[in-house]
Coordinates of C-alpha atoms (C1' of nucleotides) in Angstrom, one line a residue:
Chain A
M10 CA 0.0 0.0 0.0
L11 CA 1.6 3.2 -1.1
A12 CA -0.7 5.4 0.9
S13 CA 0.2 3.8 4.2
A14 CA 3.8 4.1 3.4
A15 CA 3.4 7.8 3.0
E16 CA 1.2 8.1 6.1
L17 CA 3.7 6.3 8.3
D18 CA 6.1 8.8 6.8
Y19 CA 8.4 6.2 5.6
R20 CA 11.3 7.7 3.7
P21 CA 13.3 5.4 1.5
N22 CA 17.0 5.6 2.4
V23 CA 18.8 7.3 -0.5
W24 CA 22.2 6.2 0.7
A25 CA 21.2 2.6 0.7
R26 CA 19.5 2.9 -2.7
N27 CA 22.4 4.6 -4.3
L28 CA 24.8 2.2 -2.8
A29 CA 22.9 -0.8 -4.2
S30 CA 22.0 0.6 -7.5
G31 CA 25.2 2.5 -8.3
Q32 CA 23.2 5.5 -9.4
T33 CA 22.0 8.7 -7.7
N34 CA 19.5 10.2 -10.1
T35 CA 21.1 13.4 -9.2
I36 CA 22.9 16.1 -11.2
G37 CA 25.6 18.1 -9.4
V38 CA 26.1 21.7 -10.2
M39 CA 29.3 23.4 -9.3
L40 CA 29.1 27.2 -9.4
N41 CA 32.0 29.6 -9.2
D42 CA 30.0 31.9 -7.1
L43 CA 26.4 32.1 -5.9
H44 CA 26.5 35.9 -5.7
N45 CA 26.7 36.1 -9.5
P46 CA 23.2 36.2 -10.9
Y47 CA 24.6 34.5 -14.0
F48 CA 25.3 31.4 -12.1
A49 CA 22.0 31.5 -10.3
E50 CA 20.3 31.5 -13.6
L51 CA 22.4 28.7 -14.9
A52 CA 21.5 26.6 -12.0
E53 CA 17.9 27.4 -12.5
G54 CA 18.1 26.2 -16.1
V55 CA 19.7 23.0 -14.9
A56 CA 17.0 22.6 -12.3
A57 CA 14.3 23.0 -14.9
G58 CA 16.0 20.5 -17.2
A59 CA 16.5 18.0 -14.4
T60 CA 13.0 18.2 -13.1
E61 CA 11.7 17.5 -16.6
N62 CA 13.8 14.4 -16.6
G63 CA 12.9 13.4 -13.1
M64 CA 16.3 14.1 -11.6
E65 CA 17.4 15.9 -8.5
V66 CA 19.8 18.8 -8.4
L67 CA 22.4 19.5 -5.8
I68 CA 24.4 22.8 -5.9
T69 CA 27.8 23.6 -4.5
S70 CA 29.7 26.9 -4.8
G71 CA 33.3 27.7 -5.0
W72 CA 32.8 31.2 -3.5
Q73 CA 35.0 32.7 -6.1
R74 CA 38.1 31.0 -5.0
E75 CA 40.0 28.3 -6.9
A76 CA 40.4 26.3 -3.7
G77 CA 36.7 26.7 -3.1
E78 CA 35.9 25.4 -6.6
N79 CA 38.1 22.4 -6.2
A80 CA 36.5 21.6 -2.8
A81 CA 33.1 22.0 -4.3
I82 CA 33.9 19.6 -7.1
E83 CA 35.4 17.2 -4.6
T84 CA 32.2 17.2 -2.7
L85 CA 30.2 16.4 -5.8
L86 CA 32.7 13.7 -6.9
N87 CA 32.4 12.1 -3.5
L88 CA 28.7 12.2 -3.7
R89 CA 29.1 10.4 -7.0
T90 CA 26.3 12.3 -8.7
D91 CA 25.4 10.9 -12.1
G92 CA 26.9 13.9 -13.8
I93 CA 28.3 17.4 -13.2
V94 CA 27.5 20.7 -14.7
L95 CA 30.4 23.1 -14.4
G96 CA 29.8 26.8 -14.0
A97 CA 33.3 27.6 -13.2
A98 CA 35.5 30.7 -13.7
R99 CA 38.9 29.2 -13.5
F100 CA 39.5 26.7 -16.1
G101 CA 42.6 25.0 -17.5
S102 CA 43.4 23.7 -14.1
E103 CA 44.0 20.0 -14.7
A104 CA 41.5 19.2 -12.0
F105 CA 38.7 19.8 -14.4
S106 CA 39.8 17.5 -17.1
E107 CA 40.7 14.8 -14.6
M108 CA 37.2 15.0 -13.3
A109 CA 35.7 14.8 -16.7
Q110 CA 37.4 11.5 -17.1
Q111 CA 35.7 10.2 -13.9
I112 CA 32.2 11.4 -14.4
P113 CA 30.0 12.8 -17.2
T114 CA 30.7 16.5 -17.3
V115 CA 29.5 19.5 -19.2
A116 CA 31.0 22.9 -18.8
V117 CA 29.3 26.2 -19.4
S118 CA 32.2 28.4 -20.3
N119 CA 34.4 29.9 -23.0
F120 CA 36.8 27.1 -22.3
H121 CA 37.5 24.3 -24.7
E122 CA 38.8 21.0 -23.5
P123 CA 38.3 19.1 -26.7
D124 CA 37.4 15.6 -25.6
A125 CA 37.1 15.3 -21.9
M126 CA 33.9 17.2 -21.6
D127 CA 31.1 18.9 -23.5
T128 CA 31.1 22.6 -23.5
L129 CA 28.4 25.2 -24.0
C130 CA 29.0 28.9 -24.4
N131 CA 27.7 32.2 -25.5
D132 CA 28.3 33.4 -29.0
E133 CA 30.1 36.5 -27.8
A134 CA 31.1 37.7 -31.2
Y135 CA 27.5 37.5 -32.3
G136 CA 26.4 39.6 -29.3
A137 CA 29.0 42.2 -30.1
E138 CA 27.8 42.2 -33.7
L139 CA 24.2 42.8 -32.5
I140 CA 25.4 45.9 -30.6
V141 CA 27.3 47.3 -33.6
E142 CA 24.4 46.7 -35.8
H143 CA 22.0 48.4 -33.4
L144 CA 24.3 51.4 -33.0
T145 CA 25.1 51.8 -36.7
S146 CA 21.5 51.6 -37.6
L147 CA 21.0 54.5 -35.3
G148 CA 23.6 56.4 -37.3
H149 CA 26.5 56.0 -35.0
T150 CA 29.9 55.7 -36.6
R151 CA 32.3 56.7 -33.8
I152 CA 31.9 53.8 -31.4
V153 CA 34.3 52.9 -28.6
H154 CA 34.5 49.5 -26.9
I155 CA 35.8 49.3 -23.4
D156 CA 37.1 45.8 -23.1
A157 CA 38.0 43.5 -20.2
G158 CA 41.4 42.3 -21.2
N159 CA 41.6 38.5 -21.1
A160 CA 38.8 37.9 -18.6
P161 CA 36.5 35.1 -19.7
G162 CA 34.6 36.1 -22.8
A163 CA 36.2 39.4 -23.2
P164 CA 38.6 38.6 -26.0
E165 CA 35.6 37.2 -28.0
R166 CA 33.6 40.3 -27.4
R167 CA 36.4 42.5 -28.5
K168 CA 37.1 40.4 -31.6
G169 CA 33.4 40.5 -32.5
F170 CA 33.4 44.2 -32.1
T171 CA 36.4 44.9 -34.2
T172 CA 35.2 42.5 -36.9
A173 CA 31.7 44.0 -37.0
M174 CA 33.1 47.5 -37.2
S175 CA 35.6 46.7 -39.9
Q176 CA 33.0 44.9 -42.0
R177 CA 31.0 48.2 -42.0
G178 CA 34.1 50.2 -42.9
L179 CA 34.3 51.8 -39.5
A180 CA 37.3 52.2 -37.3
P181 CA 37.1 50.0 -34.2
I182 CA 38.4 51.9 -31.2
V183 CA 39.1 49.9 -28.1
F184 CA 40.0 51.1 -24.6
E185 CA 41.3 48.9 -21.9
G186 CA 39.1 48.2 -19.0
D187 CA 37.7 45.3 -16.9
F188 CA 34.5 43.7 -15.8
N189 CA 34.0 46.3 -13.0
E190 CA 32.7 49.8 -12.5
Q191 CA 35.9 51.5 -11.5
S192 CA 38.1 50.6 -14.5
A193 CA 35.3 51.4 -16.9
R194 CA 34.8 54.7 -15.2
E195 CA 38.5 55.5 -15.6
A196 CA 38.4 54.5 -19.3
A197 CA 35.4 56.8 -19.7
V198 CA 37.4 59.7 -18.4
D199 CA 40.0 59.1 -21.0
I200 CA 37.5 58.5 -23.8
M201 CA 35.8 61.8 -23.2
K202 CA 39.1 63.6 -23.5
L203 CA 39.5 62.4 -27.1
K204 CA 39.6 65.2 -29.7
E205 CA 36.6 63.5 -31.3
P206 CA 34.8 61.7 -28.5
P207 CA 32.6 58.8 -29.6
T208 CA 28.8 59.1 -29.9
A209 CA 28.4 55.6 -28.5
I210 CA 30.3 53.5 -25.9
F211 CA 30.0 49.7 -25.7
A212 CA 31.2 48.6 -22.3
A213 CA 32.5 45.1 -21.5
N214 CA 29.5 44.3 -19.4
D215 CA 26.6 45.9 -17.5
L216 CA 28.7 46.7 -14.4
A217 CA 31.3 48.5 -16.6
A218 CA 28.5 50.3 -18.4
S219 CA 27.2 51.5 -15.0
G220 CA 30.7 52.9 -14.4
V221 CA 30.6 54.7 -17.7
F222 CA 27.0 55.9 -17.0
A223 CA 28.0 57.3 -13.6
H224 CA 31.0 59.2 -15.1
L225 CA 29.0 60.7 -18.0
R226 CA 26.3 61.8 -15.7
S227 CA 28.7 63.4 -13.3
V228 CA 30.2 65.5 -16.1
G229 CA 26.8 66.5 -17.5
V230 CA 26.9 64.4 -20.6
R231 CA 23.3 63.4 -21.4
I232 CA 22.4 59.7 -22.1
P233 CA 21.4 58.9 -24.8
D234 CA 21.1 62.4 -26.2
D235 CA 24.8 63.1 -26.3
V236 CA 26.3 59.6 -26.0
S237 CA 24.7 56.2 -26.2
V238 CA 25.8 53.5 -23.8
V239 CA 25.5 49.8 -24.2
G240 CA 26.2 47.0 -21.6
Y241 CA 26.4 43.3 -21.9
D242 CA 24.8 40.5 -19.9
D243 CA 21.4 42.0 -19.0
T244 CA 22.0 41.7 -15.3
V245 CA 19.5 43.1 -12.8
L246 CA 21.1 46.5 -12.8
A247 CA 20.4 46.9 -16.5
G248 CA 16.7 46.8 -15.8
L249 CA 16.8 49.3 -12.9
G250 CA 14.7 52.3 -13.6
A251 CA 17.5 54.7 -12.7
I252 CA 19.7 53.1 -15.4
S253 CA 17.6 51.3 -17.9
L254 CA 20.5 50.0 -19.9
T255 CA 20.5 48.7 -23.5
T256 CA 22.4 45.5 -23.3
V257 CA 22.8 42.0 -24.7
R258 CA 21.2 39.0 -23.0
Q259 CA 22.8 35.7 -22.9
P260 CA 20.5 32.7 -23.0
V261 CA 21.7 31.5 -19.7
Q262 CA 18.7 29.5 -18.7
M263 CA 19.0 27.8 -22.0
F264 CA 22.6 26.9 -21.2
G265 CA 21.3 25.1 -18.1
R266 CA 18.6 23.2 -19.9
R267 CA 20.9 22.2 -22.7
A268 CA 23.6 21.3 -20.3
T269 CA 21.2 18.9 -18.7
E270 CA 20.3 17.3 -22.0
L271 CA 24.0 16.9 -23.0
L272 CA 24.7 15.4 -19.6
I273 CA 21.9 12.9 -19.9
E274 CA 23.3 11.9 -23.3
R275 CA 26.6 11.3 -21.7
I276 CA 25.2 9.4 -18.8
N277 CA 23.5 7.2 -21.4
G278 CA 26.8 6.5 -23.0
R279 CA 27.8 9.1 -25.5
Q280 CA 31.5 9.3 -25.7
D281 CA 32.4 12.0 -28.3
A282 CA 32.5 15.6 -27.0
K283 CA 30.0 18.2 -28.2
H284 CA 30.8 21.9 -28.2
E285 CA 28.0 24.3 -28.8
L286 CA 27.6 28.1 -29.2
L287 CA 24.3 29.6 -28.2
R288 CA 23.2 33.0 -29.5
P289 CA 22.4 36.0 -27.3
S290 CA 19.8 38.6 -28.0
L291 CA 19.7 42.4 -27.9
V292 CA 17.7 44.2 -25.2
V293 CA 17.0 47.8 -26.1
R294 CA 16.3 50.1 -23.3
S295 CA 16.8 53.8 -22.7
T296 CA 20.6 54.4 -23.0
T297 CA 20.8 54.2 -26.8
G298 CA 19.3 56.6 -29.2
P299 CA 20.0 58.3 -32.6
V300 CA 23.4 59.8 -33.2
P301 CA 23.2 63.5 -32.2
A302 CA 23.4 66.1 -35.1
S303 CA 26.9 67.3 -35.5
P304 CA 27.5 70.6 -33.9
Chain B
M23 CA 50.0 4.2 3.2
L24 CA 47.9 7.3 2.7
A25 CA 49.8 8.5 -0.2
S26 CA 49.2 5.5 -2.3
A27 CA 45.5 5.7 -1.6
A28 CA 45.5 9.1 -3.0
E29 CA 47.7 8.2 -5.9
L30 CA 45.5 5.3 -7.0
D31 CA 42.8 7.9 -6.7
Y32 CA 40.8 5.8 -4.4
R33 CA 37.7 7.7 -3.3
P34 CA 35.9 6.5 -0.2
N35 CA 32.3 5.8 -1.0
V36 CA 30.2 8.4 0.8
W37 CA 27.0 6.4 0.3
A38 CA 28.4 3.4 2.1
R39 CA 30.0 5.4 4.8
N40 CA 26.8 7.4 5.6
L41 CA 24.7 4.2 5.4
A42 CA 27.0 2.5 7.9
S43 CA 27.6 5.4 10.2
G44 CA 24.2 7.0 10.1
Q45 CA 25.8 10.4 9.7
T46 CA 26.5 12.5 6.7
N47 CA 28.8 15.2 8.0
T48 CA 26.8 17.5 5.8
I49 CA 24.6 20.5 6.3
G50 CA 21.8 21.1 3.9
V51 CA 20.9 24.7 2.9
M52 CA 17.4 25.3 1.5
L53 CA 17.2 28.7 -0.2
N54 CA 14.1 30.3 -1.4
D55 CA 15.8 31.7 -4.4
L56 CA 19.4 31.7 -5.7
H57 CA 18.8 34.9 -7.6
N58 CA 18.5 36.8 -4.4
P59 CA 21.9 38.0 -3.2
Y60 CA 20.6 37.8 0.3
F61 CA 20.3 34.1 0.1
A62 CA 23.6 33.7 -1.6
E63 CA 25.3 35.5 1.2
L64 CA 23.4 33.4 3.7
A65 CA 24.7 30.3 2.1
E66 CA 28.2 31.7 2.1
G67 CA 28.0 32.2 5.8
V68 CA 26.9 28.7 6.3
A69 CA 29.7 27.4 4.1
A70 CA 32.2 29.4 6.2
G71 CA 30.8 28.0 9.4
A72 CA 30.6 24.5 8.1
T73 CA 34.2 24.5 6.8
E74 CA 35.4 25.6 10.2
N75 CA 33.7 22.7 11.6
G76 CA 34.8 20.2 9.0
M77 CA 31.4 19.8 7.5
E78 CA 30.2 19.8 3.9
V79 CA 27.5 22.0 2.5
L80 CA 24.8 21.1 0.0
I81 CA 22.5 23.7 -1.4
T82 CA 19.0 23.4 -2.9
S83 CA 16.8 26.2 -4.2
G84 CA 13.1 26.6 -4.2
W85 CA 13.2 29.0 -7.2
Q86 CA 10.8 31.3 -5.5
R87 CA 7.9 28.9 -5.7
E88 CA 6.4 27.2 -2.7
A89 CA 6.2 23.9 -4.5
G90 CA 9.9 24.4 -5.3
E91 CA 10.7 25.0 -1.7
N92 CA 9.0 21.9 -0.6
A93 CA 10.7 19.8 -3.3
A94 CA 14.0 21.3 -2.2
I95 CA 13.4 20.4 1.4
E96 CA 12.3 17.0 0.4
T97 CA 15.6 16.5 -1.5
L98 CA 17.5 17.4 1.7
L99 CA 15.3 15.3 3.9
N100 CA 15.9 12.3 1.6
L101 CA 19.6 12.9 1.7
R102 CA 19.4 12.8 5.5
T103 CA 21.8 15.6 6.0
D104 CA 22.7 16.1 9.6
G105 CA 20.8 19.3 9.7
I106 CA 19.1 21.9 7.6
V107 CA 19.4 25.7 7.4
L108 CA 16.3 27.2 6.1
G109 CA 16.4 30.4 4.1
A110 CA 12.8 30.3 3.1
A111 CA 10.3 33.0 2.2
R112 CA 7.1 31.1 2.8
F113 CA 6.8 30.1 6.3
G114 CA 3.9 28.9 8.4
S115 CA 3.4 26.0 6.0
E116 CA 3.1 23.0 8.2
A117 CA 5.8 21.3 6.1
F118 CA 8.5 23.3 7.9
S119 CA 7.5 22.4 11.5
E120 CA 7.1 18.8 10.4
M121 CA 10.5 18.8 9.1
A122 CA 12.0 20.4 12.2
Q123 CA 10.7 17.4 14.1
Q124 CA 12.6 15.1 11.9
I125 CA 15.9 16.8 11.6
P126 CA 17.8 19.6 13.4
T127 CA 16.7 22.8 11.8
V128 CA 17.4 26.4 12.1
A129 CA 15.5 29.0 10.1
V130 CA 16.8 32.4 9.2
S131 CA 13.7 34.5 9.0
N132 CA 11.2 36.6 10.7
F133 CA 9.2 33.6 11.5
H134 CA 8.8 32.2 14.9
E135 CA 7.9 28.6 15.4
P136 CA 8.5 28.5 19.2
D137 CA 10.0 25.0 19.7
A138 CA 10.3 23.0 16.6
M139 CA 13.3 24.9 15.3
D140 CA 15.8 27.6 16.2
T141 CA 15.4 31.0 14.4
L142 CA 17.7 33.8 13.6
C143 CA 16.6 37.1 12.3
N144 CA 17.5 40.7 11.6
D145 CA 16.6 43.3 14.2
E146 CA 14.5 45.2 11.7
A147 CA 13.3 47.7 14.3
Y148 CA 16.9 48.6 15.2
G149 CA 17.7 49.1 11.6
A150 CA 14.8 51.5 11.1
E151 CA 15.9 53.3 14.2
L152 CA 19.4 53.6 12.8
I153 CA 17.9 55.3 9.8
V154 CA 15.8 57.7 11.8
E155 CA 18.7 58.6 14.0
H156 CA 20.9 59.2 11.0
L157 CA 18.3 61.4 9.3
T158 CA 17.3 63.4 12.4
S159 CA 20.9 64.1 13.2
L160 CA 21.1 65.6 9.7
G161 CA 18.3 67.9 10.7
H162 CA 15.4 66.1 8.9
T163 CA 12.0 66.2 10.6
R164 CA 9.6 65.5 7.8
I165 CA 10.5 61.9 7.0
V166 CA 8.3 59.5 5.1
H167 CA 8.5 55.7 5.1
I168 CA 7.3 53.7 2.1
D169 CA 6.5 50.3 3.5
A170 CA 6.0 46.9 2.1
G171 CA 2.8 45.8 3.6
N172 CA 3.0 42.5 5.3
A173 CA 5.9 41.2 3.3
P174 CA 8.5 39.4 5.5
G175 CA 10.3 42.0 7.7
A176 CA 8.2 44.9 6.5
P177 CA 5.9 45.2 9.5
E178 CA 8.9 45.2 11.8
R179 CA 10.6 47.9 9.8
R180 CA 7.4 50.0 9.8
K181 CA 7.0 49.5 13.5
G182 CA 10.6 50.5 14.2
F183 CA 10.2 53.6 12.1
T184 CA 7.0 54.8 13.8
T185 CA 8.4 54.1 17.2
A186 CA 11.7 55.9 16.5
M187 CA 9.9 58.8 15.1
S188 CA 7.4 59.1 17.9
Q189 CA 10.2 58.8 20.5
R190 CA 11.7 61.9 18.9
G191 CA 8.4 63.8 18.9
L192 CA 8.1 63.5 15.2
A193 CA 5.1 62.5 13.1
P194 CA 5.7 59.1 11.4
I195 CA 4.2 59.3 7.9
V196 CA 3.8 56.0 6.1
F197 CA 2.9 55.4 2.5
E198 CA 2.0 52.0 1.2
G199 CA 4.4 50.3 -1.1
D200 CA 6.2 47.0 -1.7
F201 CA 9.6 45.4 -2.1
N202 CA 9.9 46.5 -5.7
E203 CA 10.7 49.5 -7.8
Q204 CA 7.3 50.1 -9.4
S205 CA 5.2 50.5 -6.3
A206 CA 7.8 52.7 -4.6
R207 CA 7.9 54.8 -7.7
E208 CA 4.2 55.3 -7.6
A209 CA 4.3 56.1 -3.9
A210 CA 7.0 58.7 -4.6
V211 CA 4.7 60.3 -7.1
D212 CA 2.0 60.7 -4.4
I213 CA 4.5 61.8 -1.8
M214 CA 5.9 64.6 -3.8
K215 CA 2.3 65.9 -4.3
L216 CA 2.0 66.5 -0.6
K217 CA 1.5 70.1 0.5
E218 CA 4.6 69.8 2.5
P219 CA 6.7 67.1 0.8
P220 CA 9.2 65.4 3.1
T221 CA 12.9 66.2 3.1
A222 CA 13.8 62.5 3.5
I223 CA 12.3 59.2 2.2
F224 CA 13.0 55.8 3.8
A225 CA 12.1 53.1 1.3
A226 CA 11.2 49.6 2.3
N227 CA 14.4 48.2 0.7
D228 CA 17.0 49.1 -1.8
L229 CA 15.0 48.2 -4.9
A230 CA 12.1 50.4 -3.6
A231 CA 14.7 53.2 -3.0
S232 CA 15.9 52.8 -6.6
G233 CA 12.3 53.4 -7.7
V234 CA 12.1 56.5 -5.6
F235 CA 15.4 57.6 -6.9
A236 CA 14.4 57.2 -10.5
H237 CA 11.2 59.2 -10.0
L238 CA 12.8 62.0 -8.1
R239 CA 15.5 62.3 -10.8
S240 CA 12.9 62.3 -13.6
V241 CA 11.1 65.3 -12.0
G242 CA 14.3 67.2 -11.4
V243 CA 14.5 66.8 -7.6
R244 CA 18.1 66.7 -6.5
I245 CA 19.4 63.9 -4.3
P246 CA 20.4 64.5 -1.5
D247 CA 20.3 68.3 -1.9
D248 CA 16.5 68.5 -2.0
V249 CA 15.5 65.1 -0.7
S250 CA 17.5 62.4 1.1
V251 CA 16.7 58.8 0.2
V252 CA 17.5 55.7 2.3
G253 CA 17.2 52.1 1.3
Y254 CA 17.5 48.9 3.3
D255 CA 19.5 45.7 2.8
D256 CA 22.7 47.0 1.1
T257 CA 22.3 45.0 -2.0
V258 CA 24.7 45.4 -4.9
L259 CA 22.6 48.1 -6.5
A260 CA 23.1 50.3 -3.4
G261 CA 26.8 50.3 -4.1
L262 CA 26.5 51.2 -7.7
G263 CA 28.2 54.4 -8.6
A264 CA 25.2 55.7 -10.4
I265 CA 23.1 55.3 -7.3
S266 CA 25.4 55.2 -4.2
L267 CA 22.6 54.6 -1.8
T268 CA 22.6 55.1 1.9
T269 CA 21.2 51.9 3.4
V270 CA 21.1 49.5 6.2
R271 CA 23.2 46.3 6.1
Q272 CA 21.9 43.1 7.6
P273 CA 24.6 40.8 9.0
V274 CA 23.6 38.1 6.6
Q275 CA 27.0 36.3 6.6
M276 CA 26.8 36.2 10.4
F277 CA 23.3 34.7 10.1
G278 CA 24.9 31.8 8.2
R279 CA 27.7 31.3 10.6
R280 CA 25.5 31.5 13.6
A281 CA 23.0 29.2 12.0
T282 CA 25.7 26.6 11.6
E283 CA 26.7 26.9 15.3
L284 CA 23.1 26.5 16.4
L285 CA 22.7 23.6 14.1
I286 CA 25.8 21.8 15.5
E287 CA 24.4 22.4 19.0
R288 CA 21.2 20.8 17.9
I289 CA 23.0 17.9 16.3
N290 CA 24.8 17.4 19.5
G291 CA 21.6 17.0 21.3
R292 CA 20.2 20.4 22.4
Q293 CA 16.5 20.3 22.6
D294 CA 15.2 23.7 23.6
A295 CA 14.7 26.3 20.9
K296 CA 16.8 29.4 20.6
H297 CA 15.5 32.5 18.9
E298 CA 18.1 35.3 18.2
L299 CA 18.0 38.8 16.8
L300 CA 21.1 40.1 15.1
R301 CA 21.8 43.8 14.7
P302 CA 22.2 45.5 11.3
S303 CA 24.4 48.5 10.7
L304 CA 24.1 51.7 8.8
V305 CA 26.0 52.3 5.5
V306 CA 26.1 55.9 4.7
R307 CA 26.7 56.8 1.0
S308 CA 25.6 59.7 -1.2
T309 CA 21.9 59.8 -1.1
T310 CA 21.6 61.4 2.3
G311 CA 22.6 64.9 3.4
P312 CA 21.7 67.8 5.6
V313 CA 18.2 69.0 5.5
P314 CA 17.8 71.8 2.9
A315 CA 17.3 75.3 4.3
S316 CA 13.6 76.1 4.2
P317 CA 12.7 78.3 1.2
Chain C
dC28 C1' 46.0 -3.4 19.6
dT29 C1' 44.8 -5.7 15.4
dG30 C1' 41.7 -8.4 12.5
dA31 C1' 37.4 -10.7 11.3
dA32 C1' 32.4 -10.4 11.0
dA33 C1' 28.0 -8.4 11.2
dG34 C1' 25.1 -5.3 9.6
dC35 C1' 23.4 -0.3 7.6
dG36 C1' 18.6 -0.4 4.0
dC37 C1' 18.3 -0.9 -0.2
dT38 C1' 18.5 -3.1 -5.5
dA39 C1' 19.1 -6.7 -8.6
dA40 C1' 19.6 -11.1 -9.8
dC41 C1' 17.8 -15.4 -9.2
dA42 C1' 14.7 -19.2 -7.8
dA43 C1' 10.3 -20.8 -7.1
Chain D
dT1 C1' 4.4 -13.3 -11.7
dT2 C1' 6.1 -13.1 -6.6
dG3 C1' 9.5 -14.2 -3.0
dT4 C1' 14.1 -14.9 -1.6
dT5 C1' 19.0 -13.8 -1.2
dA6 C1' 23.3 -11.9 -2.1
dG7 C1' 25.8 -8.1 -2.2
dC8 C1' 26.8 -2.5 -2.6
dG9 C1' 31.4 -0.4 0.6
dC10 C1' 31.7 1.2 4.4
dT11 C1' 31.6 1.5 10.1
dT12 C1' 31.3 -0.7 14.3
dT13 C1' 31.4 -4.3 17.3
dC14 C1' 33.3 -8.2 19.1
dA15 C1' 36.6 -11.7 19.3
dG16 C1' 41.4 -13.0 19.1

DNA sequence: CTGAAAGCGCTAACAA
DNA sequence: TTGTTAGCGCTTTCAG
């Protein structure tokens, strides 16, 4: 009688079941940092995919530290989850490839480890192209990109920007920055000192755009009347009424769902590695507008 | 030889160990929603506390839905973690007290279930008092609070506000709002229509403050020259250069650490419930200033 | 102090 | 089909 089992609140012992069956019916998700909404959304996507497939999800976080990531992975490895979705920041450490040999793994990142694991990542270049297309269609020609050096995804965004600009016969101007407010703010100071300041600035991500935004505001430059500003990632701050930033949205939830699918394929025996690129989309808000009439 | 065990990458089977020992050496954390930085920080505090005590941490999320929370708890219950830290939004559901009977539980919330579990919560009234004290010391007397109805923590903040105002012989004015931008923005519209608009607005939380901020900006009111704005929670957006909001910071990490301590006490046999209130602190940024000279 | 044996609560393979 | 039994890989107990 199933009912009575429930009534007597009998709870099957997962430890015993897993031990006997050698399976856990659980997907482990290792996140670099829970504070990052990107990773939260990734986990949500995995949870959605897992639920659809009747699997459980367990999350561990590396708290932004490499040692933390390794410990988090170790926890999952010890738990012997059926597979692991990796939302890690620090790749290349051999720990990851080693792990992929032990357990079905799919990484969501700009990292490519040809065969050990599957990878899923955002088509950064396409996102940059969306931005350039949007701005040029508004009449902008002097567009500056504040990059984020070699931070994950940044080189691809930069490359996408320069390519898209060149294809349109425009000069791609790049200033050095990073994925934070401060460095973008400093870059913005330099940018506005140019003999011919740009009419649009494409920041490395939303946070950087917020830094640009803050500086332009503080020196009386109107947005988007004088200068258009674009971010990248569509984080919460982009949607804030006080900012309302035009940005590019990565299909992060989709990463999670797709990661689950790939993982299940692996669990079912697929051996060859798949590497997929998913396309982001443009979110137009209030920080971009037509190029101002020349003075 | 320990070394050889590691070299042969032998990995003790947690399932078997837990089955045999009846312990897991793991703390489960059930979070209402991973997207909320509050919960991320809570989990981080638990992780810190757990690491210090040589325990592992496993996280599940309810994805903001009650059914999700219940499923997340069920997962943890099935895993038979040694204890559970509850970072839940929806309390009062009998599921929680039932669970607390089955497994050591500590809840971080404004919820009080006298004996089934320990609870930890922010001293909301004290936080409201910090704000009133800060504003009155700047000379403000006409202070309006936009509340969040009966949302978790909101009644206590409102109560703290009215008490602190009354104690200082000031009239506590409260407008109805919620923990989001839109409703606070609407409240701000009404507030600025008052015959005598306030010189300071204390919003229910940072997001609400952002809504107020956006409205005031849009109608040309200067912050803090004309009106001071205060938020609550010190979320990321408060620190943004474009906003730089004065706010109140809850000791969320401390919640996590303390929750772990209480949990370990419970695991070691304590039966009586503890209910603790932790004090927040004021974070002064750029949205508060001296009361403007009367016109 | 070291080593063998008996479970922990299930699943899976086998026998009836 | 249903019922029985042998492990899964540990910990713990008990004997040596």
